[in-house]
CSV table of C-alpha atoms in Angstrom, one decimal:
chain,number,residue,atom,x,y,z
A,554,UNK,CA,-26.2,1.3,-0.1
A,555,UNK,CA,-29.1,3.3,1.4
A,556,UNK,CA,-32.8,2.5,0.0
A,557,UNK,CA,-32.9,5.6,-1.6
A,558,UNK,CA,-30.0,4.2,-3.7
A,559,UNK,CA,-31.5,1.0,-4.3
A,560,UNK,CA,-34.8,2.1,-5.5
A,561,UNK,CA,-32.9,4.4,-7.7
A,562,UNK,CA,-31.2,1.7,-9.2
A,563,UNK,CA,-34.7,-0.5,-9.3
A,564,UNK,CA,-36.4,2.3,-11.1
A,565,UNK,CA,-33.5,2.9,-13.9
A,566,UNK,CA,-33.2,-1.0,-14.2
A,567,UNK,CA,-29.0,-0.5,-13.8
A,568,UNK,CA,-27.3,-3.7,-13.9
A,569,UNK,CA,-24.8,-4.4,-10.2
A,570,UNK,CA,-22.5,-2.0,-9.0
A,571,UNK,CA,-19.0,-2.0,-10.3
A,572,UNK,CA,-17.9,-1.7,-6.6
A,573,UNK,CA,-19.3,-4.8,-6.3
A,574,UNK,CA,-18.6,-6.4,-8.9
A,575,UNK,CA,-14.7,-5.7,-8.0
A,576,UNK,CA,-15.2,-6.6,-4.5
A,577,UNK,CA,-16.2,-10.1,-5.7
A,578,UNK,CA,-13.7,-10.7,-8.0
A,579,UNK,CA,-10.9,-9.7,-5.5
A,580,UNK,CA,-12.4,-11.8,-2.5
A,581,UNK,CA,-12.5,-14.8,-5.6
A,582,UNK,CA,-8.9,-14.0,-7.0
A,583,UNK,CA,-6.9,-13.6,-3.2
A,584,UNK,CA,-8.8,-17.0,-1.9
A,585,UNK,CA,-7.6,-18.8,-5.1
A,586,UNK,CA,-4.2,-17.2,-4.2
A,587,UNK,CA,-3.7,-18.6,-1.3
A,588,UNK,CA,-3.7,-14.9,0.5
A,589,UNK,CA,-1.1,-14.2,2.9
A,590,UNK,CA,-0.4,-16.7,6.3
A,591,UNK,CA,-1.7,-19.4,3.3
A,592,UNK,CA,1.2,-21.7,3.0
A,593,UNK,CA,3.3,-20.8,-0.1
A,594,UNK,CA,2.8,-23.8,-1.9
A,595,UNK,CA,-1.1,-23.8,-2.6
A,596,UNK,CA,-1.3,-22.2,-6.1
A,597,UNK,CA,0.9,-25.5,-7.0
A,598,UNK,CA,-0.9,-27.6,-5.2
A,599,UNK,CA,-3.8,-26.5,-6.8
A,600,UNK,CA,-2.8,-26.4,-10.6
A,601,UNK,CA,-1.7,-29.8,-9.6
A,602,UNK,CA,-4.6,-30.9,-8.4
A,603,UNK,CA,-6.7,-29.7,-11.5
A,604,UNK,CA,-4.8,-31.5,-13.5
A,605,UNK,CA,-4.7,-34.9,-11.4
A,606,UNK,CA,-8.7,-34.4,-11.6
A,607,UNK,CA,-8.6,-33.9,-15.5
A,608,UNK,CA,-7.2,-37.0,-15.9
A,609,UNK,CA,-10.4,-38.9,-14.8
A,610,UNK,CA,-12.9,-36.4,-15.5
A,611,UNK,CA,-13.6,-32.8,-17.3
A,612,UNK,CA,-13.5,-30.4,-14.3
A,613,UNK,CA,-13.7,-26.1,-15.6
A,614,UNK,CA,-10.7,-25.0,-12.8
A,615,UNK,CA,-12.9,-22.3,-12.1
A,616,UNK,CA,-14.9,-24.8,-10.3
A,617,UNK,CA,-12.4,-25.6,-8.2
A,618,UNK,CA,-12.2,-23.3,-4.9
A,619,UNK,CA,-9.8,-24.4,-3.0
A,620,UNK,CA,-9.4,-22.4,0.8
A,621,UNK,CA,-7.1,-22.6,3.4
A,622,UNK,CA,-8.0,-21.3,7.1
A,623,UNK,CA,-8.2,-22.0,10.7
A,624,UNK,CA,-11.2,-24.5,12.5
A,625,UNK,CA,-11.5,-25.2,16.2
A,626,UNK,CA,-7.7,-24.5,16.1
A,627,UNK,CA,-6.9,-26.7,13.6
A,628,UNK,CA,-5.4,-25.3,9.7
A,629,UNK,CA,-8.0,-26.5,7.3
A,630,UNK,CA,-7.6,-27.2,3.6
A,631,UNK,CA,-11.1,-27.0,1.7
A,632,UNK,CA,-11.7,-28.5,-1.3
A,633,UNK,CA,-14.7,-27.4,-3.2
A,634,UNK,CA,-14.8,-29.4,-6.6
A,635,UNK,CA,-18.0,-29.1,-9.0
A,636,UNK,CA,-18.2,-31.8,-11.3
A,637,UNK,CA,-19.4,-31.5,-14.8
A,638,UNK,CA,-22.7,-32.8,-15.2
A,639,UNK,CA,-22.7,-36.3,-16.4
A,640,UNK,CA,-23.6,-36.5,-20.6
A,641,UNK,CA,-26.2,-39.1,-21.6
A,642,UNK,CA,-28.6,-41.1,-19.0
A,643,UNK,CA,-29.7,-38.8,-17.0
A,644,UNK,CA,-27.6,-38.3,-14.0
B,1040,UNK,CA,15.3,3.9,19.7
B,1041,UNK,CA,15.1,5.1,15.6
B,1042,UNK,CA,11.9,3.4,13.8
B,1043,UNK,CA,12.7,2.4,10.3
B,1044,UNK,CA,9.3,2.5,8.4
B,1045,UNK,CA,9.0,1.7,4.7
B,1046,UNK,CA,6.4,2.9,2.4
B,1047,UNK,CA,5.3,0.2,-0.1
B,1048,UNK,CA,2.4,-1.1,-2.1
B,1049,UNK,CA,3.6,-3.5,-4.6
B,1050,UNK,CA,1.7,-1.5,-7.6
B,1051,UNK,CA,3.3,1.3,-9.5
B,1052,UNK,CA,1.6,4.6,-9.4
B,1053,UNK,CA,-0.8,4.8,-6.1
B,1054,UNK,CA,1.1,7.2,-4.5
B,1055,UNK,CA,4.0,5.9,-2.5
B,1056,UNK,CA,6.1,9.0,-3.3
B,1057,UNK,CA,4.0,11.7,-2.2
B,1058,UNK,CA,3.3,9.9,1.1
B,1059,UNK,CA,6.7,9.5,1.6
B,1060,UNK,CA,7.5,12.7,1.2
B,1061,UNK,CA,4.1,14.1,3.3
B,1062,UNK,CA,4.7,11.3,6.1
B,1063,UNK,CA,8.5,12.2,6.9
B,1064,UNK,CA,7.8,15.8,6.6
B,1065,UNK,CA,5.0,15.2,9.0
B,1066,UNK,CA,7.2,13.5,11.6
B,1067,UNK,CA,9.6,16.6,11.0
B,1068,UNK,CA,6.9,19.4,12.0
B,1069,UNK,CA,6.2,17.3,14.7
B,1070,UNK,CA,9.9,17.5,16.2
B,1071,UNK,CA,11.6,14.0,15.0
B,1072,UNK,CA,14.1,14.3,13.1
B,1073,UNK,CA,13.4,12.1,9.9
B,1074,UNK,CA,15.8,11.1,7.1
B,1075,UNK,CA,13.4,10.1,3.8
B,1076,UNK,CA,15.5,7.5,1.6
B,1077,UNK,CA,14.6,7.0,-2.0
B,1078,UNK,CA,15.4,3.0,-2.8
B,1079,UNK,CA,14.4,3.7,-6.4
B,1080,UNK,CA,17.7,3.2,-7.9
B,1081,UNK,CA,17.7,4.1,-11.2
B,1082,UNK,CA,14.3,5.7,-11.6
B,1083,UNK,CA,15.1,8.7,-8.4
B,1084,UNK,CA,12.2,10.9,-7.8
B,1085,UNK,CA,11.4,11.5,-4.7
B,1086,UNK,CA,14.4,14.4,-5.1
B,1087,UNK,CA,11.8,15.9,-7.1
B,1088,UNK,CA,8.8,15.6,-4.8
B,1089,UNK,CA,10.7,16.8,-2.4
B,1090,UNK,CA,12.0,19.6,-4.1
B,1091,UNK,CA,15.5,19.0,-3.7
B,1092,UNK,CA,16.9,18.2,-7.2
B,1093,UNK,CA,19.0,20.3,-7.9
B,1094,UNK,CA,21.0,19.7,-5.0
B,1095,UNK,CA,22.2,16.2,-5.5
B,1096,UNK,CA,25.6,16.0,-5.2
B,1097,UNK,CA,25.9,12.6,-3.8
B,1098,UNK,CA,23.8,9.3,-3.3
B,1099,UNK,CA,22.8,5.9,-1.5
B,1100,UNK,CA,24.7,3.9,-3.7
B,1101,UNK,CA,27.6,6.2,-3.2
B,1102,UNK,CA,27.3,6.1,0.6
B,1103,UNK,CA,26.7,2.1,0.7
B,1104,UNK,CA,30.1,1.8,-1.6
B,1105,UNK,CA,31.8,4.0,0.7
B,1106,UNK,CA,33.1,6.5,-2.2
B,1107,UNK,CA,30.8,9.4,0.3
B,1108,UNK,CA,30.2,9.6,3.7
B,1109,UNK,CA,26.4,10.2,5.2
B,1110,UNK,CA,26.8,13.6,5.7
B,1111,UNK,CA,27.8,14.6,2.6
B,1112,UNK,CA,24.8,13.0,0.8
B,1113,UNK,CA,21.9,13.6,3.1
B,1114,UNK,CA,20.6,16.8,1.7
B,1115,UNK,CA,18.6,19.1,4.4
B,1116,UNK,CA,14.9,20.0,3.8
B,1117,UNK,CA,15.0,24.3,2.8
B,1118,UNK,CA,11.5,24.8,4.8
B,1119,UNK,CA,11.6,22.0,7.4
B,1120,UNK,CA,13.7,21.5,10.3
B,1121,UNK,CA,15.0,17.9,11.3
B,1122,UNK,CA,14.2,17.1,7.5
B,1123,UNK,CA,16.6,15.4,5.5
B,1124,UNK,CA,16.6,13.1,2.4
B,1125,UNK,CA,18.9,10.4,1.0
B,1126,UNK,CA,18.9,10.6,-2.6
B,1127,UNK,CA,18.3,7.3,-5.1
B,1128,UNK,CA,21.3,6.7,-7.3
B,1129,UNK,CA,20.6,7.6,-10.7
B,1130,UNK,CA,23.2,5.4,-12.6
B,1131,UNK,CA,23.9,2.6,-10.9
B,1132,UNK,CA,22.0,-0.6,-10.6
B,1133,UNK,CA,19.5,-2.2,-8.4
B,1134,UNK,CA,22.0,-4.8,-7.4
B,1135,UNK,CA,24.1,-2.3,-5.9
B,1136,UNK,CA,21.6,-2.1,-2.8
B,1137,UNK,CA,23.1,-5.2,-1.0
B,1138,UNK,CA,21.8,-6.7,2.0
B,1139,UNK,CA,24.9,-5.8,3.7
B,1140,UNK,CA,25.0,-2.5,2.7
B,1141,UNK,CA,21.5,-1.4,3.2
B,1142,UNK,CA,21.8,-2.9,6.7
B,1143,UNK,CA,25.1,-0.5,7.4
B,1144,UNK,CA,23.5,3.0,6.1
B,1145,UNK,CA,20.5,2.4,8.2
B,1146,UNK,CA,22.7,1.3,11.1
B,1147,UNK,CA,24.6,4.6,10.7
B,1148,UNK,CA,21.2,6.5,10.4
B,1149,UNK,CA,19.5,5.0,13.2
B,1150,UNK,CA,22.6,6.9,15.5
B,1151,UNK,CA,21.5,10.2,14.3
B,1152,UNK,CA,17.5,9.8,13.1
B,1153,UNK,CA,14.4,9.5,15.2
B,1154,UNK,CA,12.6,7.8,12.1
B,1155,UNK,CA,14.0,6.7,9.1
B,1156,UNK,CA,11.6,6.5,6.0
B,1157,UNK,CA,11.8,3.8,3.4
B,1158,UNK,CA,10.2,5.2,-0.2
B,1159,UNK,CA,9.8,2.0,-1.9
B,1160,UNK,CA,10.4,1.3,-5.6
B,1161,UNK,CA,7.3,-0.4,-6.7
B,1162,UNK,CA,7.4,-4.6,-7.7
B,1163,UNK,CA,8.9,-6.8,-5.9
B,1164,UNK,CA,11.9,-7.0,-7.0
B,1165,UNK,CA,15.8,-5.9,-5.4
B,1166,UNK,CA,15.1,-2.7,-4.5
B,1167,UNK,CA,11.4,-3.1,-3.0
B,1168,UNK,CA,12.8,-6.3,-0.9
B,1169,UNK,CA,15.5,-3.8,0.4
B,1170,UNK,CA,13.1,-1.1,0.9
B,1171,UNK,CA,10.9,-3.4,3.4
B,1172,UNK,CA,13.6,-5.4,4.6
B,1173,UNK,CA,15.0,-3.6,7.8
B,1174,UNK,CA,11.7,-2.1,8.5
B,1175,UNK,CA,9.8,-1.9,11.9
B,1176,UNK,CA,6.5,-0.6,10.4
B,1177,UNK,CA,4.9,-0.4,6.9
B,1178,UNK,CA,2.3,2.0,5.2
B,1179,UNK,CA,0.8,0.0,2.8
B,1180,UNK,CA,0.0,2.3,-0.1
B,1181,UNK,CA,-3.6,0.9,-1.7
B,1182,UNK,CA,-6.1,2.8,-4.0
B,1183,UNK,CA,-9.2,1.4,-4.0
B,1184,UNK,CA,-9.0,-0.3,-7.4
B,1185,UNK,CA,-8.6,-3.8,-7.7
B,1186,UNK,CA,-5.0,-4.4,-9.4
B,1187,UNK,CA,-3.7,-2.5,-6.5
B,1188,UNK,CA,-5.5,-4.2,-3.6
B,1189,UNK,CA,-4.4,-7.1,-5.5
B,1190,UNK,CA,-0.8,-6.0,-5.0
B,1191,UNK,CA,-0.9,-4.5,-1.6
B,1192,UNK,CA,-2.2,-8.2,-0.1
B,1193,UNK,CA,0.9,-9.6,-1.9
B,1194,UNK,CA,3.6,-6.9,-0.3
B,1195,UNK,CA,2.0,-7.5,3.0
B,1196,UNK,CA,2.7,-11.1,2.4
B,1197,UNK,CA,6.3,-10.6,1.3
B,1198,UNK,CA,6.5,-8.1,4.9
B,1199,UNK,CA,5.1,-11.4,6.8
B,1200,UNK,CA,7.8,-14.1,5.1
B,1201,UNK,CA,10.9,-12.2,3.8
B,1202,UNK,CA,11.1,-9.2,6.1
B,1203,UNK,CA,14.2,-9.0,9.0
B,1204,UNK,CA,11.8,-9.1,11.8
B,1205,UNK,CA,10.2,-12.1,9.7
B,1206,UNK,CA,13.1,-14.3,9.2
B,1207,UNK,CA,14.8,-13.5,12.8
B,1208,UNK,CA,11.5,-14.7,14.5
B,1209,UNK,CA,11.2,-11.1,15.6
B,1210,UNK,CA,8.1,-9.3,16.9
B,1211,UNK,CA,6.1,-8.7,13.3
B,1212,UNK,CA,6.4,-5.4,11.1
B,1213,UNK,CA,3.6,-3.2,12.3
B,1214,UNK,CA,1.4,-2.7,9.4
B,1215,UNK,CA,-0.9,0.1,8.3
B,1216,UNK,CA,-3.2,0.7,5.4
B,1217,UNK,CA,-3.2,3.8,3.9
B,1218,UNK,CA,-5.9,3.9,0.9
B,1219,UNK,CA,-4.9,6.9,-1.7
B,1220,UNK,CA,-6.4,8.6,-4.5
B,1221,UNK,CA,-10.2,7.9,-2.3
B,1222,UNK,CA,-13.3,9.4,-4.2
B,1223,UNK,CA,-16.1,9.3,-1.6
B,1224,UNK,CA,-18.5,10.4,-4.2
B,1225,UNK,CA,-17.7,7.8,-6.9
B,1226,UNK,CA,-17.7,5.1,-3.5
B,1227,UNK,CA,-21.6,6.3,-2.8
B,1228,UNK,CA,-22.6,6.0,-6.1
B,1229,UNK,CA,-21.1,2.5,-6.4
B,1230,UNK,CA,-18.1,2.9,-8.8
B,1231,UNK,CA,-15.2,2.6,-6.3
B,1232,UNK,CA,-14.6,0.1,-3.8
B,1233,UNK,CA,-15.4,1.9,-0.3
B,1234,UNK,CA,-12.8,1.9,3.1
B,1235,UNK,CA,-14.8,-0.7,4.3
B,1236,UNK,CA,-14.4,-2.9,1.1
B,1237,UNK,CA,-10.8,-2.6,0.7
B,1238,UNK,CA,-10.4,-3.3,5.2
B,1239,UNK,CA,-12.0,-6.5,4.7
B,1240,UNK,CA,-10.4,-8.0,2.1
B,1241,UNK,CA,-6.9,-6.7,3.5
B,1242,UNK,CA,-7.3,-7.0,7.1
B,1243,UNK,CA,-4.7,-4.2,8.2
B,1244,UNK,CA,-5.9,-1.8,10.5
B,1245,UNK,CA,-6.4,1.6,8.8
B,1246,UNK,CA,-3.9,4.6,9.4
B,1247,UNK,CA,-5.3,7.0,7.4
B,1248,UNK,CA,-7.6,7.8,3.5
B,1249,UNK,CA,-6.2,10.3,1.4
B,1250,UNK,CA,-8.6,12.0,-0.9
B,1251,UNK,CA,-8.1,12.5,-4.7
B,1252,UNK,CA,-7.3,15.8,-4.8
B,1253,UNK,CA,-6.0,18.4,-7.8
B,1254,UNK,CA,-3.4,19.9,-4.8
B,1255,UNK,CA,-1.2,16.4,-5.1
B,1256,UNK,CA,-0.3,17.9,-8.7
B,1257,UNK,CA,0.5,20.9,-7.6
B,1258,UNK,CA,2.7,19.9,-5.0
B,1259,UNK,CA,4.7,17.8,-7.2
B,1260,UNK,CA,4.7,20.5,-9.9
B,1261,UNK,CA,6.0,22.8,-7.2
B,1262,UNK,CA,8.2,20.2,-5.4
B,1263,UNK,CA,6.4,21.2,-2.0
B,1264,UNK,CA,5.4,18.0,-0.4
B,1265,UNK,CA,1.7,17.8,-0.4
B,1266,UNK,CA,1.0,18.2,3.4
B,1267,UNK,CA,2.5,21.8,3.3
B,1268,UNK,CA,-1.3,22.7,1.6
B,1269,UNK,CA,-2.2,24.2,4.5
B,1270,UNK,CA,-6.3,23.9,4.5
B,1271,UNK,CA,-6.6,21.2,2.0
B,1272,UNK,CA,-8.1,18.5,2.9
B,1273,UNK,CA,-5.1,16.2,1.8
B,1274,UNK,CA,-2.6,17.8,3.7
B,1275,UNK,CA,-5.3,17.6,6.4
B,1276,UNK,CA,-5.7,13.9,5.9
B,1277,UNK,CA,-1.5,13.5,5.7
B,1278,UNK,CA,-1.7,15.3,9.4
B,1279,UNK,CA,-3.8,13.2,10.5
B,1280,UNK,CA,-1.8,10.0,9.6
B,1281,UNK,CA,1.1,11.5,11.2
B,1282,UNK,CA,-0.7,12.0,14.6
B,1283,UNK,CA,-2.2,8.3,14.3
B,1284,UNK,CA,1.4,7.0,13.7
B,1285,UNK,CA,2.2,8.6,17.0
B,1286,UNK,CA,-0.5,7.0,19.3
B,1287,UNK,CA,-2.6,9.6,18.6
B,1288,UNK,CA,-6.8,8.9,18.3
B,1289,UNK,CA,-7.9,11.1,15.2
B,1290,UNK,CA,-11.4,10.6,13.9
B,1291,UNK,CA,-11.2,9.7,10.0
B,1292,UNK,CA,-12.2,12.7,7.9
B,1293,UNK,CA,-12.7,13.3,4.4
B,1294,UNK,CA,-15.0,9.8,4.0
B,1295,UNK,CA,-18.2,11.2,2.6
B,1296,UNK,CA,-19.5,13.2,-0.6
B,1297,UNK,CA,-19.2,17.1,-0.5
B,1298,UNK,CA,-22.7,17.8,0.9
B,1299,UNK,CA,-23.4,20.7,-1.6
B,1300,UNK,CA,-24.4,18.6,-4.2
B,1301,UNK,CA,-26.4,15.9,-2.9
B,1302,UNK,CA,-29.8,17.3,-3.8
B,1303,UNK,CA,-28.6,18.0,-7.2
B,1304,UNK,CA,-27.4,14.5,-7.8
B,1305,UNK,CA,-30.5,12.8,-5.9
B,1306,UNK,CA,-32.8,14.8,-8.7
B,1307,UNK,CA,-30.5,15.8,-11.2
B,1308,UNK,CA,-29.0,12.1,-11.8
């Protein structure tokens, strides 16, 4: 996006770029997927995992971003779990 | 030593057929001789792309059941030499493309072809599986919309697990992105995901971009395969694809916004 572009957009107030918008979503949606190389059982693993965490506390799945790559030559499972905050004193 | 290449994408619609039909033709003004097979049993049209319809007289399933021989069902190309095409059944069922089978009409094509083409039913179901199953390469058919990006990273992880070469531990299917239906003046203005965009997200090196064009219409109105638009830049951009698939460097073309109307849109908005 050139600054010609930008300032275009700054000047009409338009909200982000659909482009974008759809590039985040599919970067979001493949990494929950597992993508391809990503063992097959991951989308289990990770419904199955949301659920084991609902037991003890609320967790919104969306929250949940779970990624599988490659570190230092190892396979690496990420877990990325936001907890809800916690109702009443303050923490 | 024939290449078997099958023309997927997972998603219905994005253009499989027409590149099918533009890629094997390609090969064939080029010298190979290239058989095109339709594995859309059931739903045939790549007969009609083609422009071969109305002389069908035999099919696949007939060939795989052994109630025709090869001969009799390839049906030769009227404009282009070393062209032939290997109708879908029209009747019969997906199920009567059997591992077994599919393996033995290919077998029997590879004597006579240079490159055999794979049009894909779209899914992932029977006849896609078939469709990919003996290939050697893949084009991997992806508009720049997200449902179909969506699908094309799942048919190139179906080509990494399920595929011959896959399961027999051999060397992997080589695999190329073609992006259809590409609108580099809705990519500028931010409404469609660009080349880049859909390379990162797919990570398969890039064979070719077809623009959205009227003259695809045409073509399949006509039953002229789309690459025989001499001048257009489609058929330009189908070339080009052909010459990459053959080791050829091409620079991409057809990536930015008609230059006519850039001062109009920069003031005219």
């Amino acid at each position: 996006m050139s600054l010609i572009h930008s300032l275009i957009d700054y000047l009409r107030g338009s909200k982000p770029k659909s482009a974008s918008v759809a590039r985040e979503r599919l970067q979001v949606i493949l990494a929950h997927e597992g993508g391809r190389g990503a063992p097959e059982y991951l989308p289990q693993l990770r419904q199955d995992l949301i659920a084991v965490l609902c037991k003890y506390v609320p967790v919104d799945p969306e929250q949940v971003k779970m990624h599988v790559g490659r570190h230092d030559g190892y396979d690496l499972l990420e877990l990325d779990i936001v907890l809800p905050e916690r109702a009443g004193n303050g923490h | 030593m024939a290449t078997v290449v099958v023309v997927t994408s997972g998603k219905g619609g994005v253009g499989k057929t027409t590149s099918s039909a533009s890629f094997a033709t390609g090969l064939a003004l080029r010298g190979h001789k290239t058989a095109v097979v339709d594995f859309d049993v059931g739903l045939r049209n790549l007969d009609l792309i083609m422009g071969c319809e109305r002389r069908v007289v035999y099919d696949f399933i007939n060939v795989i059941q052994g109630e025709a021989t090869l001969r009799q069902a390839l049906i030769k190309d009227k404009h282009t030499e070393n062209l032939f095409v290997l109708p879908a059944s029209q009747t019969r069922d997906k199920d009567a493309l059997t591992e077994e089978g599919v393996g033995r009409v290919l077998d029997e094509l590879k004597q006579e072809f240079d490159y055999i083409v794979c049009d894909s039913p779209a899914g992932i179901e029977k006849g896609a599986l078939m469709a990919l199953y003996y290939a050697d390469a893949a084009l991997v058919v992806t508009n720049p919309e997200v449902s179909s990006v969506r699908d094309s990273d799942r048919i190139l992880g179906i080509l990494q697990a399920k595929s011959k070469r896959a399961e027999t531990g051999a060397e992997p299917v080589r695999e190329h992105l073609l992006i259809t239906r590409y609108s580099p003046r809705r990519v500028e203005i931010g409404e469609m995901l660009s080349v880049e965009d859909v390379q990162e997200i797919l990570r398969v090196p890039l064979i070719g971009v077809i623009p959205e064009s009227e003259m695809v219409l045409q073509a399949s109105n006509s039953g002229d395969p789309v690459i025989h638009a001499n001048g257009h830049d489609v058929a330009e951009a189908y070339r080009d694809v052909v010459s990459r698939f053959l080791g050829e460097e091409r620079p991409m073309r057809f990536l930015d916004p008609d230059k006519k109307g850039f001062f109009k849109r920069l003031f005219g908005g």
